[in-house]
Amino acid sequence: MTMPMRIQPIVESAVTSDNRHPAAEISRRIFRPWKIRREDVVGWLFVLPALTMYVVFVIVPFLSTIQYSFFKWNGVSPATWVGLKNYASIFQAPNLIGTVINAFLLVLWFSVIPVGLGLVVASVIHRVATGRLGEIARTVLFLPQVIPLVAAGIIWGWLLALPGLINQILKAFGLGMLTRAWLGDFDTALPAVGMVGIWVLLGFCIVLLLTGMSKVDPSLYESARIDGAGWFKEFMAITVPLLRYEIGVCLTVTVVAALAAFDIIWVTTAGGPGSSTSVPGVQIYILGFTQRAIGPASALAVMLMALVVLVIIPIQFLTKEIKQ
Amino acid sequence: MAHQKKNLALVGMLAGFTMLFSACGPAATDVPPTQAPTKAVVATAAQGAEPTEDPAAALPNCGTDPIVMKVVFETGWDMPTKLTEEFTKQFPNVTWDITMEQFANLITTTPLLLASDNPPDLIRLPTMTSFAQDGLLLDMDTYATTFGWDKWPVPQLNQNRLDADWVRGSGTLYAMGLNYSMTGIFYNKKLAAQIGMTEPPKTVAELEDLFAKAKAAGLQPIMEWGSAKSGMGLAFPLQNLMAAYGAVEPINDWIFQKAGATIDTPTNLTAAQHLQDWIEKGYFPPDINAIEYTDAADRFGKGEGVFTFNGDWQNGGYDAAMPGNVGFFLMPPAVEGGGYAAMSAPLTYGIAAKAKHADCAAFFFDWAGRNDAARQINVDGMGSNPGGPADAKMPTVKAGSVTVDTLAAGPKLSGAMDFIANATSAIFAQGWTPELQKMVGGKQDAAGLLKAVQEEYLRELSQ
């Protein structure tokens, strides 16, 4: 850390907006980078509220979680140090592997499909539905992000129930043999939850990708069209390569949403039937808040975080490379 | 409108369903939880609303200075709030600062509320043992002696007592029940008549015969819920079957975590095999794994289902949906003449160890059990037995309502149990619900169910 030092402004006819001599300013920037400038202090002051919140609500709980994972504690009584026993107990849980597999299966529904479909839909909107129609389409598709998930979970519960709308539509089309309680059937519960995930995450991907597309120089598309490129060729040769950064962001957010899933599962199936839609996030909740076993819950949370980081690092790495 | 109704119903569902699953249950006892108050079920005259208690100086009371009682109640049930309103009418110096919490939130927030510097004077307890162990709940033994609660029908208080090893059933009193629920089988009178049921079945075989007749008649024999969000409702018929084929004591021992207790017993296996048989014969709805508690109550109320296994907290809902058409009977024994057993749990409230107005809270408990107006509000609001002293007057109940049946069932009980979902805090979410759902899906059998739940039970106790 450098010592703070007051900068004396040199008053001359030509000065910077904050009353400093441009030459002095430049030379100071070049030759004395270790001095703390007023901009830095002001900058940090601007960051301070957000930083405080981040430290209090992210960094401290994060460190506390690691700490709790080595203790036997019910949240109230004195905690006892148990070393790595909580981690060992997690591995003894009978359905742990099953919940991790479910989380990876959700990557298909929460990440691959929303990003893939998002690219296609965004590209169509960008090409066809410009102006008012595009705005309406964007708004409608983004709406699921705005609707509180608990309400959405209840509505999806009705839609997917045996007497629900989806089965009624199937019957109307003569597909009565397909009707079932989609969220209560061992074979269809996870895909049904996956559909809810697509509904929630698709709009986010589309909006992000559309923003990226609007930055692409239209002359590129123009010249491609002059060269006779169709929609698909244009999509593969221009849209996808130039949107790699946005795709990276979408992938990161949605993969985290899949692996660390809790809310969508909790409001639709709570992990059932059996444990066919249970994921580590649900297990952490039950351990911590139902069973009041804070130690094992924290241990599982730390392990889940490590898993998410392991999966996300390659995606981040690719994104960075492309950015350069 | 329907949307709004369903939202409200969801709130009610969480609250209603979890009432029975509150962890504080009756002691291992052969005596019905509340004997005397059931003697006059249908009274003719309304009870007087005059205060029957004189806050005599000798007894702990609320004094005469203005005080504000800090209380935490459960969302979805306005009966306790109505009691506080009546209490303020009778004792105007007492006003109430009421916080309403969802039952699911109570599980997580209760320890924090009790441990805070400004703890509640009165709080709905989702579980009791661990809070008492942590020294968060007030020892109410002195109040029990002073007010004479220890002379009330014994099981009422024993349900909330903990011994030196923190086993429920005897010892120090840590909570009081505002009322005592009753569980059993509700039936649609019209549909039951249609399949030839003239009187409640006397044996399990007779009950199974009625299920078969309902199925043959193209009716839904049993309506029940089973989603993981609501918790698996098949635990109700399962435990009823367990008590029909075996004694209640070993079941309570298991729930109270007595050393060496197991749920994996031969009689419980017989019970689980019967349940599996019912599932395989299609007596339950095919979509049961996705049915929420409120939807099951709703569908039963609309005539889908001849029978449903539930508790008397749903009386008001059933009576509103099908006035005069809902009946109730206890689960019959395996052999005619055998005793009747049921799950019955108190609606448990406690006083924080550091409560500022503990005397007033204790006085409120006493008042709620004895005062005629309070007892009337209690039965009108929830339909469960309000408990209280043996000679307390039973409130008026509307003739033809299902509450008449549920209150009349009390004296018939020869065995009362807590609920198997309350054995550990997560046994319902991690044991019964997923394993019973697997049984519905054909992925688990009776023997595997009991083995898996016992393993989960031991695993949780070791954590």
mmCIF file of C-alpha atoms in Angstrom, chain A residues 72 74 76-77 85 89 92-94 153-155 158 162-163 181 183-184 186 266-270 272-275 283 285-287 289-293 296, chain B residues 2-3 6-7 10 104 107-108 111-112 115 130-131 134 136 228-229 286-287 289-290 292 295 299 425-426 429-430 434 437-438 441 443 456 459-460 462-463:
data_model
loop_
_atom_site.group_PDB
_atom_site.id
_atom_site.type_symbol
_atom_site.label_atom_id
_atom_site.label_comp_id
_atom_site.label_asym_id
_atom_site.label_seq_id
_atom_site.Cartn_x
_atom_site.Cartn_y
_atom_site.Cartn_z
ATOM 1 C CA LYS A 72 -21.232 -30.169 14.679
ATOM 2 C CA ASN A 74 -27.538 -26.982 15.254
ATOM 3 C CA VAL A 76 -28.103 -22.358 18.493
ATOM 4 C CA SER A 77 -26.212 -24.562 20.937
ATOM 5 C CA LYS A 85 -16.392 -35.925 9.810
ATOM 6 C CA SER A 89 -20.974 -38.208 6.440
ATOM 7 C CA GLN A 92 -22.281 -41.892 3.235
ATOM 8 C CA ALA A 93 -25.624 -40.341 2.246
ATOM 9 C CA PRO A 94 -27.353 -42.940 0.090
ATOM 10 C CA GLY A 153 -44.013 -22.858 -9.654
ATOM 11 C CA ILE A 154 -47.640 -22.975 -8.526
ATOM 12 C CA ILE A 155 -48.910 -22.167 -12.024
ATOM 13 C CA TRP A 158 -51.496 -26.729 -12.165
ATOM 14 C CA LEU A 162 -53.285 -34.722 -14.322
ATOM 15 C CA PRO A 163 -56.414 -32.576 -14.671
ATOM 16 C CA ALA A 181 -49.120 -36.285 -13.805
ATOM 17 C CA LEU A 183 -44.374 -33.753 -12.132
ATOM 18 C CA GLY A 184 -45.394 -36.892 -10.237
ATOM 19 C CA PHE A 186 -40.704 -40.973 -12.194
ATOM 20 C CA TRP A 266 -38.241 -26.547 -4.709
ATOM 21 C CA VAL A 267 -41.283 -24.764 -6.113
ATOM 22 C CA THR A 268 -42.202 -27.529 -8.567
ATOM 23 C CA THR A 269 -41.394 -30.952 -7.062
ATOM 24 C CA ALA A 270 -39.318 -30.391 -3.869
ATOM 25 C CA GLY A 272 -39.824 -35.850 -5.721
ATOM 26 C CA PRO A 273 -41.143 -38.249 -6.694
ATOM 27 C CA GLY A 274 -38.736 -40.449 -4.768
ATOM 28 C CA SER A 275 -35.520 -38.572 -5.295
ATOM 29 C CA GLN A 283 -30.298 -31.616 0.092
ATOM 30 C CA TYR A 285 -31.679 -26.939 2.382
ATOM 31 C CA ILE A 286 -33.143 -30.028 4.078
ATOM 32 C CA LEU A 287 -29.923 -30.717 6.008
ATOM 33 C CA PHE A 289 -33.041 -25.930 7.731
ATOM 34 C CA THR A 290 -35.147 -29.032 8.338
ATOM 35 C CA GLN A 291 -32.631 -31.246 10.066
ATOM 36 C CA ARG A 292 -30.713 -28.305 11.601
ATOM 37 C CA ALA A 293 -27.470 -30.146 10.824
ATOM 38 C CA PRO A 296 -23.100 -31.457 7.052
ATOM 39 C CA ALA B 2 -59.873 -19.355 -8.786
ATOM 40 C CA HIS B 3 -56.259 -18.296 -8.844
ATOM 41 C CA LYS B 6 -55.795 -21.544 -4.824
ATOM 42 C CA ASN B 7 -53.135 -19.239 -3.458
ATOM 43 C CA LEU B 10 -51.858 -23.190 -0.522
ATOM 44 C CA ALA B 104 -42.076 -23.953 7.211
ATOM 45 C CA ILE B 107 -38.979 -24.444 11.742
ATOM 46 C CA THR B 108 -36.062 -22.225 10.760
ATOM 47 C CA PRO B 111 -34.615 -21.029 17.564
ATOM 48 C CA LEU B 112 -33.460 -17.567 16.499
ATOM 49 C CA ALA B 115 -32.622 -16.947 21.513
ATOM 50 C CA SER B 130 -34.267 -29.543 20.564
ATOM 51 C CA PHE B 131 -35.391 -26.079 21.731
ATOM 52 C CA ASP B 134 -30.896 -25.704 24.060
ATOM 53 C CA LEU B 136 -34.696 -21.818 24.986
ATOM 54 C CA ALA B 228 -43.024 -33.963 -1.880
ATOM 55 C CA LYS B 229 -44.021 -30.303 -1.513
ATOM 56 C CA PRO B 286 -52.992 -42.524 -10.167
ATOM 57 C CA ASP B 287 -51.471 -39.031 -9.930
ATOM 58 C CA ASN B 289 -47.345 -38.340 -6.291
ATOM 59 C CA ALA B 290 -48.203 -34.935 -7.771
ATOM 60 C CA GLU B 292 -50.851 -31.305 -3.118
ATOM 61 C CA ASP B 295 -55.826 -30.166 -4.082
ATOM 62 C CA ARG B 299 -61.077 -32.816 -4.935
ATOM 63 C CA SER B 425 -37.031 -33.451 11.960
ATOM 64 C CA ALA B 426 -36.146 -34.703 8.472
ATOM 65 C CA ALA B 429 -38.695 -35.291 3.881
ATOM 66 C CA GLN B 430 -35.854 -37.786 3.584
ATOM 67 C CA PRO B 434 -39.495 -40.426 -1.057
ATOM 68 C CA GLN B 437 -43.535 -42.216 -3.532
ATOM 69 C CA LYS B 438 -41.283 -44.985 -4.818
ATOM 70 C CA GLY B 441 -44.151 -45.786 -8.664
ATOM 71 C CA LYS B 443 -39.940 -48.960 -7.268
ATOM 72 C CA GLU B 456 -32.378 -43.025 7.285
ATOM 73 C CA ARG B 459 -28.279 -41.974 9.897
ATOM 74 C CA GLU B 460 -30.032 -38.801 11.035
ATOM 75 C CA SER B 462 -25.927 -40.144 14.220
ATOM 76 C CA GLN B 463 -25.485 -36.714 12.574
#
